PDB file of C-alpha atoms in Angstrom:
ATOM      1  CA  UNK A 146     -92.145   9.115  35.654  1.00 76.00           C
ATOM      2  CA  UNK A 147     -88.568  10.432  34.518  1.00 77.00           C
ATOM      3  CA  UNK A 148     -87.083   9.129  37.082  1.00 82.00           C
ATOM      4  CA  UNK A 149     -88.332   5.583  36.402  1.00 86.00           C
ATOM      5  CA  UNK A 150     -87.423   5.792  32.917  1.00 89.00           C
ATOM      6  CA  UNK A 151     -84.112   6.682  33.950  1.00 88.00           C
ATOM      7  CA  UNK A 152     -84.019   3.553  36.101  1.00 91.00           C
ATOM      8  CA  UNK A 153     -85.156   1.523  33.673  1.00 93.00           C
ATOM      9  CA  UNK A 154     -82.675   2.717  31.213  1.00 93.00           C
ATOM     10  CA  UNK A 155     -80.092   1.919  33.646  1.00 93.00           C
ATOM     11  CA  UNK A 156     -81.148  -1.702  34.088  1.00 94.00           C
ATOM     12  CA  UNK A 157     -81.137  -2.021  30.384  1.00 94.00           C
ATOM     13  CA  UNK A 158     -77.322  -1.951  30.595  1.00 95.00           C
ATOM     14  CA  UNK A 159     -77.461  -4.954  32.927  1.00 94.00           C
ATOM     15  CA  UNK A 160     -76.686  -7.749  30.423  1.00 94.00           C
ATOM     16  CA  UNK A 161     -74.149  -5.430  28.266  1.00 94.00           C
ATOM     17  CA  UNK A 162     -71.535  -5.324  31.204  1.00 93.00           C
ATOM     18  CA  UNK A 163     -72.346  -8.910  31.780  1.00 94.00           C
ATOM     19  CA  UNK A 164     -71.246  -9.563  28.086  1.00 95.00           C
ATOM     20  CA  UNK A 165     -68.176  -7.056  28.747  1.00 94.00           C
ATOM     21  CA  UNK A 166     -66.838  -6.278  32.145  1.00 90.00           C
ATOM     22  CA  UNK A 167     -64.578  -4.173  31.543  1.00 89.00           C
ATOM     23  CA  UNK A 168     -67.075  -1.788  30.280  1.00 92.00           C
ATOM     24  CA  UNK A 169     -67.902   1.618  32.173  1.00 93.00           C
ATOM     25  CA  UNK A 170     -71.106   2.580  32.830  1.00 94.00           C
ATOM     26  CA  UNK A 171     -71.784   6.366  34.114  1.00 93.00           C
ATOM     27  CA  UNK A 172     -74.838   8.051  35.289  1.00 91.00           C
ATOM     28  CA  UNK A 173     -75.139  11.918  34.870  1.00 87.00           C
ATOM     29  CA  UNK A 174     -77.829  14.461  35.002  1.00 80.00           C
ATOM     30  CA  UNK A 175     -80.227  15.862  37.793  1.00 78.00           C
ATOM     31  CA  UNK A 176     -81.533  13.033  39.410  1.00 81.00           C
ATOM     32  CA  UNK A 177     -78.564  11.499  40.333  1.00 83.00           C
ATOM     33  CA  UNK A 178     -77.762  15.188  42.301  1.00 77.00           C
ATOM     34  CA  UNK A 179     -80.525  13.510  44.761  1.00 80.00           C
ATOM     35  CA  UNK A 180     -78.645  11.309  47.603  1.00 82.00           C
ATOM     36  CA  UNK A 181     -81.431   8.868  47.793  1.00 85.00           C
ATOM     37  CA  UNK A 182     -81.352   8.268  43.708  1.00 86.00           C
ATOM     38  CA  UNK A 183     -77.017   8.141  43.924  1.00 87.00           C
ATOM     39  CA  UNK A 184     -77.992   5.525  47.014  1.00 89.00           C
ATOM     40  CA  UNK A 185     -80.830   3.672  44.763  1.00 91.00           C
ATOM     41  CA  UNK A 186     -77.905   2.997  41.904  1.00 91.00           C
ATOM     42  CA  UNK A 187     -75.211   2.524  44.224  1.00 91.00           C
ATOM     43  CA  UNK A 188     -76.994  -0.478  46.137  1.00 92.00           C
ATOM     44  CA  UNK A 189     -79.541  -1.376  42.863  1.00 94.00           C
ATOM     45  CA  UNK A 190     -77.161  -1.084  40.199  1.00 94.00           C
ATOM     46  CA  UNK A 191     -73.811  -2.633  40.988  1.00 93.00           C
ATOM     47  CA  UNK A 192     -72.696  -2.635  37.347  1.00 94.00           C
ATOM     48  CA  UNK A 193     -72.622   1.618  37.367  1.00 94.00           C
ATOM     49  CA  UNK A 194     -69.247   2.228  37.729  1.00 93.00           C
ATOM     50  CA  UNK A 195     -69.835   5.974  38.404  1.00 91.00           C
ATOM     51  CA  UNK A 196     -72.412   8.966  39.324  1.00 90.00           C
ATOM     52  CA  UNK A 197     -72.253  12.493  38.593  1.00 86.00           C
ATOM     53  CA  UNK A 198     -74.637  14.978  39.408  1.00 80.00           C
ATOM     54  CA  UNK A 199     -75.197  18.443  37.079  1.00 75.00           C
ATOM     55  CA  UNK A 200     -72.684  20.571  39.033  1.00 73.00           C
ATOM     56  CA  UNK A 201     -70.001  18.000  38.977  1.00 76.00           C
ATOM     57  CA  UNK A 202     -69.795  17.680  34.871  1.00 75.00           C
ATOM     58  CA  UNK A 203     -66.979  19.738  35.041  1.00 78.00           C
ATOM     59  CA  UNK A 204     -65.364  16.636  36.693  1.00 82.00           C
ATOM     60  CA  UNK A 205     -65.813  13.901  34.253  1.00 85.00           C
ATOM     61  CA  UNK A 206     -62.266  13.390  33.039  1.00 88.00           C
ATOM     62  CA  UNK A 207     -61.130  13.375  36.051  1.00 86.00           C
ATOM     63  CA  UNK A 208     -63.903  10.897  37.237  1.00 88.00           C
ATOM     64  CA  UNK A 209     -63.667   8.478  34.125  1.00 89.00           C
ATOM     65  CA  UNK A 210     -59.877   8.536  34.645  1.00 90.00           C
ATOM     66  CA  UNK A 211     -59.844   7.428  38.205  1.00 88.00           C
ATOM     67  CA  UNK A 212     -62.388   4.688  37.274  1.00 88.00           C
ATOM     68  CA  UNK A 213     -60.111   2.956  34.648  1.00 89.00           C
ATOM     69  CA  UNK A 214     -56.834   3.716  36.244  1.00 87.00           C
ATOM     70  CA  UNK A 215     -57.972   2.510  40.000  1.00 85.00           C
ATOM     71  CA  UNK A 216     -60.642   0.099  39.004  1.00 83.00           C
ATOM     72  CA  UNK A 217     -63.352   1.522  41.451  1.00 80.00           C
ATOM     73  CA  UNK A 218     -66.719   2.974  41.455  1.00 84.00           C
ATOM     74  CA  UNK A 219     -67.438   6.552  42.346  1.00 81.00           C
ATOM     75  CA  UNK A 220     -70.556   7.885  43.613  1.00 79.00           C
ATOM     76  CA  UNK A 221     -69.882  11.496  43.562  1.00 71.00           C
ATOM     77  CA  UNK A 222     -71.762  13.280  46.451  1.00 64.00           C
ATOM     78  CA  UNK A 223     -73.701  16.499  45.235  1.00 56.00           C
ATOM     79  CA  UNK A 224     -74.367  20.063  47.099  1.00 48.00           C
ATOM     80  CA  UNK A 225     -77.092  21.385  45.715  1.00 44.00           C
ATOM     81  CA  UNK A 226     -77.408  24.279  48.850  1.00 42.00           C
ATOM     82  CA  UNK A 227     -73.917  24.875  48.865  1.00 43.00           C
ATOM     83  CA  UNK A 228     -73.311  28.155  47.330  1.00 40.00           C
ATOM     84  CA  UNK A 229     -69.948  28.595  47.056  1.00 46.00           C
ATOM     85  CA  UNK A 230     -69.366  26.091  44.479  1.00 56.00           C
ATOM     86  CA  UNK A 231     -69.901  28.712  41.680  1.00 63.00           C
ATOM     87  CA  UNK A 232     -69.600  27.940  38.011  1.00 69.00           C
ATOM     88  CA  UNK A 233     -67.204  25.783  36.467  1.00 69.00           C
ATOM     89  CA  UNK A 234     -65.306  27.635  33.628  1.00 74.00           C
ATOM     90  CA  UNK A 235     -63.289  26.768  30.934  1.00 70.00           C
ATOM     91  CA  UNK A 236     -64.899  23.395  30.066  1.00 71.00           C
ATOM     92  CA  UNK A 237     -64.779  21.862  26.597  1.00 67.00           C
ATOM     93  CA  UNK A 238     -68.130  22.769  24.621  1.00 79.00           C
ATOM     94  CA  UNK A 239     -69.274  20.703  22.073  1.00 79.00           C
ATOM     95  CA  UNK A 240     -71.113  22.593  19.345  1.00 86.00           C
ATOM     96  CA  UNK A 241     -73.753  20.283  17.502  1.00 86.00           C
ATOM     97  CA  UNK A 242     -73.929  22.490  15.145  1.00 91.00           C
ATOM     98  CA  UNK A 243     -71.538  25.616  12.991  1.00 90.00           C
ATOM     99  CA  UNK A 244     -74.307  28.506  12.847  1.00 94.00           C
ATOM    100  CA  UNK A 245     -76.413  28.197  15.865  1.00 96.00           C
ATOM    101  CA  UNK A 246     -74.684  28.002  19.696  1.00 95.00           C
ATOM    102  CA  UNK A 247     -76.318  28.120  22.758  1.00 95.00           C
ATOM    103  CA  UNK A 248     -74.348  29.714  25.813  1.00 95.00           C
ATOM    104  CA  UNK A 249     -75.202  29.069  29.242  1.00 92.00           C
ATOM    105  CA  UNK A 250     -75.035  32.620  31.633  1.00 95.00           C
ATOM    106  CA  UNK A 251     -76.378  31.169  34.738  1.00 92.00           C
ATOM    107  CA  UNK A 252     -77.104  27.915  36.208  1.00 86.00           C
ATOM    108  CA  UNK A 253     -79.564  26.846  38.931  1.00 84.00           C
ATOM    109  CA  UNK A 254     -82.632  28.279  40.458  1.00 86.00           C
ATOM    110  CA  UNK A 255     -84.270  30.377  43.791  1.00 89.00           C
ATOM    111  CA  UNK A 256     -88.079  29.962  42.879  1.00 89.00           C
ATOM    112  CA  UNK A 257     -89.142  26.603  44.760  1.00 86.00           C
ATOM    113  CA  UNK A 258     -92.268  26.000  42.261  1.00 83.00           C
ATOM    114  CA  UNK A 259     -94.390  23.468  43.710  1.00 82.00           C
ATOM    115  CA  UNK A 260     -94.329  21.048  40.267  1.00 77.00           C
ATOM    116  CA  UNK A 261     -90.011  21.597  40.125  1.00 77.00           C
ATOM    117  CA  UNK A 262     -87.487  19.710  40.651  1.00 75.00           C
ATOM    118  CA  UNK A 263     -84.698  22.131  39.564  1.00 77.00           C
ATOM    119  CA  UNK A 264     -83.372  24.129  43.232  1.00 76.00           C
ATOM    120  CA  UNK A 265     -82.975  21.269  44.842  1.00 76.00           C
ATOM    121  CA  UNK A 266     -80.865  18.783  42.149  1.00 74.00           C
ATOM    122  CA  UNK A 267     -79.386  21.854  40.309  1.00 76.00           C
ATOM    123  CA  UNK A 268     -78.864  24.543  43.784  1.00 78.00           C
ATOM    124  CA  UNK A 269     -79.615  27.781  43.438  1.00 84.00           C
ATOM    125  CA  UNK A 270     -78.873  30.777  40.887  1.00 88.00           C
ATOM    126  CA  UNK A 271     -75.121  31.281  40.521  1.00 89.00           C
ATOM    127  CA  UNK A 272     -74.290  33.198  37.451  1.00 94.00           C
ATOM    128  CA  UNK A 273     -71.395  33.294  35.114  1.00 93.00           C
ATOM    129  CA  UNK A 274     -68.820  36.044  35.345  1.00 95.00           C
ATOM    130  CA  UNK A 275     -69.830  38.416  32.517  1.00 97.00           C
ATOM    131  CA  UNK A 276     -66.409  38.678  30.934  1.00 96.00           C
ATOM    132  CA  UNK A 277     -66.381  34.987  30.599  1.00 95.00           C
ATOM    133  CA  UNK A 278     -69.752  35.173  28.686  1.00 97.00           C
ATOM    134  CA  UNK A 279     -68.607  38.217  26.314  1.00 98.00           C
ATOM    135  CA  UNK A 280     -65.836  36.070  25.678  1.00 96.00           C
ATOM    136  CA  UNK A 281     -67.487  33.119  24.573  1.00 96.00           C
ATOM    137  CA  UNK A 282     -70.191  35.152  22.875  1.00 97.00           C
ATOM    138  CA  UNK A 283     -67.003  36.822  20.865  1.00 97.00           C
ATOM    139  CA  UNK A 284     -65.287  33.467  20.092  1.00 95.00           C
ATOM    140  CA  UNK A 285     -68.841  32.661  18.507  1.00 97.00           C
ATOM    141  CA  UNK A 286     -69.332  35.866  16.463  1.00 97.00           C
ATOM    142  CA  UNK A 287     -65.457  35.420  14.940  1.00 96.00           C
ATOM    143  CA  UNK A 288     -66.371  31.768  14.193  1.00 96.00           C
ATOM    144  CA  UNK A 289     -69.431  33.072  12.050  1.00 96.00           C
ATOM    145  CA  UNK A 290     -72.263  31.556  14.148  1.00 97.00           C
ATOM    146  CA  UNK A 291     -75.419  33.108  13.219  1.00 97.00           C
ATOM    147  CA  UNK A 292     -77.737  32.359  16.274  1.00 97.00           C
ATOM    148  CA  UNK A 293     -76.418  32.458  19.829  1.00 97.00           C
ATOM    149  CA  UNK A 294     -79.249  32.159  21.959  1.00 96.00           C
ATOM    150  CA  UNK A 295     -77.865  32.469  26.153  1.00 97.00           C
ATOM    151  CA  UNK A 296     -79.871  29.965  28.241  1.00 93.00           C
ATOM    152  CA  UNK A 297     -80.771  29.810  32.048  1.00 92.00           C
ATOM    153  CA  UNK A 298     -83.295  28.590  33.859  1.00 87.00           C
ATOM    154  CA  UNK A 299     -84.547  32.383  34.770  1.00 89.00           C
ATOM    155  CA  UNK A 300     -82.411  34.565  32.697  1.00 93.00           C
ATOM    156  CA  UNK A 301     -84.590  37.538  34.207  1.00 91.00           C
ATOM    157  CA  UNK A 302     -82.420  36.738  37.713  1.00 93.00           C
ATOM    158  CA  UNK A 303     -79.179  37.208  35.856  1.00 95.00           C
ATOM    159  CA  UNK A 304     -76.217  39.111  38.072  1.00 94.00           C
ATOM    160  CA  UNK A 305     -78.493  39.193  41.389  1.00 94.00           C
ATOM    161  CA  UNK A 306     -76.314  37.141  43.025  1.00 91.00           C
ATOM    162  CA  UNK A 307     -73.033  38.822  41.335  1.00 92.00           C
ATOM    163  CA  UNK A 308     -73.353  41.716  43.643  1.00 91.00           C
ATOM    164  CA  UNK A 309     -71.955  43.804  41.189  1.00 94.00           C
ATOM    165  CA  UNK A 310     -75.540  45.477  40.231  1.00 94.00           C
ATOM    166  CA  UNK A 311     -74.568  44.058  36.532  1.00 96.00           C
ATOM    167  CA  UNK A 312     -77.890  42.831  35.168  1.00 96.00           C
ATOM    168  CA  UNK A 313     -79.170  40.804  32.425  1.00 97.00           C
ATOM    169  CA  UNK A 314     -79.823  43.954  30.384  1.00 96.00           C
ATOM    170  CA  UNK A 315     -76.471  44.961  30.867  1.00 97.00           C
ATOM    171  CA  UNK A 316     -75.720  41.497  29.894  1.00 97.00           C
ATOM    172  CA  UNK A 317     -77.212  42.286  26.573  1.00 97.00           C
ATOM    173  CA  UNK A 318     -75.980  45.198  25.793  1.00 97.00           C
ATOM    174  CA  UNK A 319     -72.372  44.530  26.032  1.00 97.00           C
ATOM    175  CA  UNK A 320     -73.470  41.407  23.602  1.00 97.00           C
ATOM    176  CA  UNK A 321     -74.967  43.638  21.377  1.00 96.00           C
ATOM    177  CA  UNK A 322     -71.812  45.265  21.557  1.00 96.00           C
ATOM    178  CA  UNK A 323     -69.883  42.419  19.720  1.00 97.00           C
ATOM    179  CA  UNK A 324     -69.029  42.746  16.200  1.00 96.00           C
ATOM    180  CA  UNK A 325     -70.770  40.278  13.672  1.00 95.00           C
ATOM    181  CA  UNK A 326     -73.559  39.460  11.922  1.00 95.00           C
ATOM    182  CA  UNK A 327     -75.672  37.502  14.205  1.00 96.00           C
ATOM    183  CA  UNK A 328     -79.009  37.081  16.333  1.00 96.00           C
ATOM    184  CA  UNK A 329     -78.663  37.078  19.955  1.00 96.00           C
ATOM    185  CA  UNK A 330     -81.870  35.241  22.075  1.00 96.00           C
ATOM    186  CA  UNK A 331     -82.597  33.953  25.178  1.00 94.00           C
ATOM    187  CA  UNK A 332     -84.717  31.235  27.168  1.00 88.00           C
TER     188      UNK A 332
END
């Protein structure tokens, strides 16, 4: 049923870039990582002006740009199997809030649960370099937030595919590590 919500939502903005067509109308998230969904807005949805899937976020400025300055749509294709696209680093977080942050150490997934979606829109496990997390995690402590909870769809599976043998309790420890006053959870 999420999907057709999503569609629906989408049609919604049918009569808004009829009223303005110089509007830009993008499409993000896990559903659109699915070629037959991009294919369903491509050929369904003319007024979209661009698709990105989950791994591709990191390419949104670069995506919006190319819209405006070209005048084109982009349907950007998505790799869910393809492992060596890693994690995208160094993109601008917005924080929704100045005492709680949430910090994302791995993205994806390798346990094909019958009722999931996730593996196949979101590929699977790739975690973030540890140094890069420390360093965010310290950025958070010196900014005073009180609650940094570190998110991934199976935290338990941190660093297995690192190679390193750097775990998630390792991963913890070197938080707890960190000066500040703060909480440190996970989900």
């Amino acid at each position: 049923h999420a999907e057709n919500k999503a569609l629906a939502a989408i049609g919604s903005f049918k009569d808004l870039k009829k009223s303005r067509p110089g509007l830009i109308i993008g499409v993000c998230g896990c559903m659109t990582s699915q070629a037959h969904q991009r294919e369903t807005i491509k050929q369904s949805y003319p007024y979209v002006t661009f698709v990105l899937g989950t791994s591709s976020l990191h390419q949104f400025p670069a995506v919006l740009w190319d819209c405006i300055d070209r005048h084109r749509r982009m349907m950007l294709p998505e790799c869910p199997d393809d492992v060596s696209r890693g994690v995208a680093e160094g993109v601008p977080v917005r924080r929704g809030s100045t005492y709680r942050a949430w910090v994302s150490v791995m993205y994806g997934c390798n346990n094909f649960c019958s009722y999931c979606i996730v593996p196949y829109v979101r590929g699977r496990e790739r975690s973030r370099e540890p140094e890069k997390i420390l360093a965010e995690v310290r950025e958070l402590a010196q900014a005073g937030y009180k609650e940094i909870t570190l998110l991934g769809q199976n935290v338990n599976s941190y660093g297995k595919d690192l190679g390193t043998g750097y775990d998630f309790a390792d991963l913890l420890s070197a938080i707890d590590e960190i000066e500040g006053d703060y909480l440190i959870r996970f989900m």
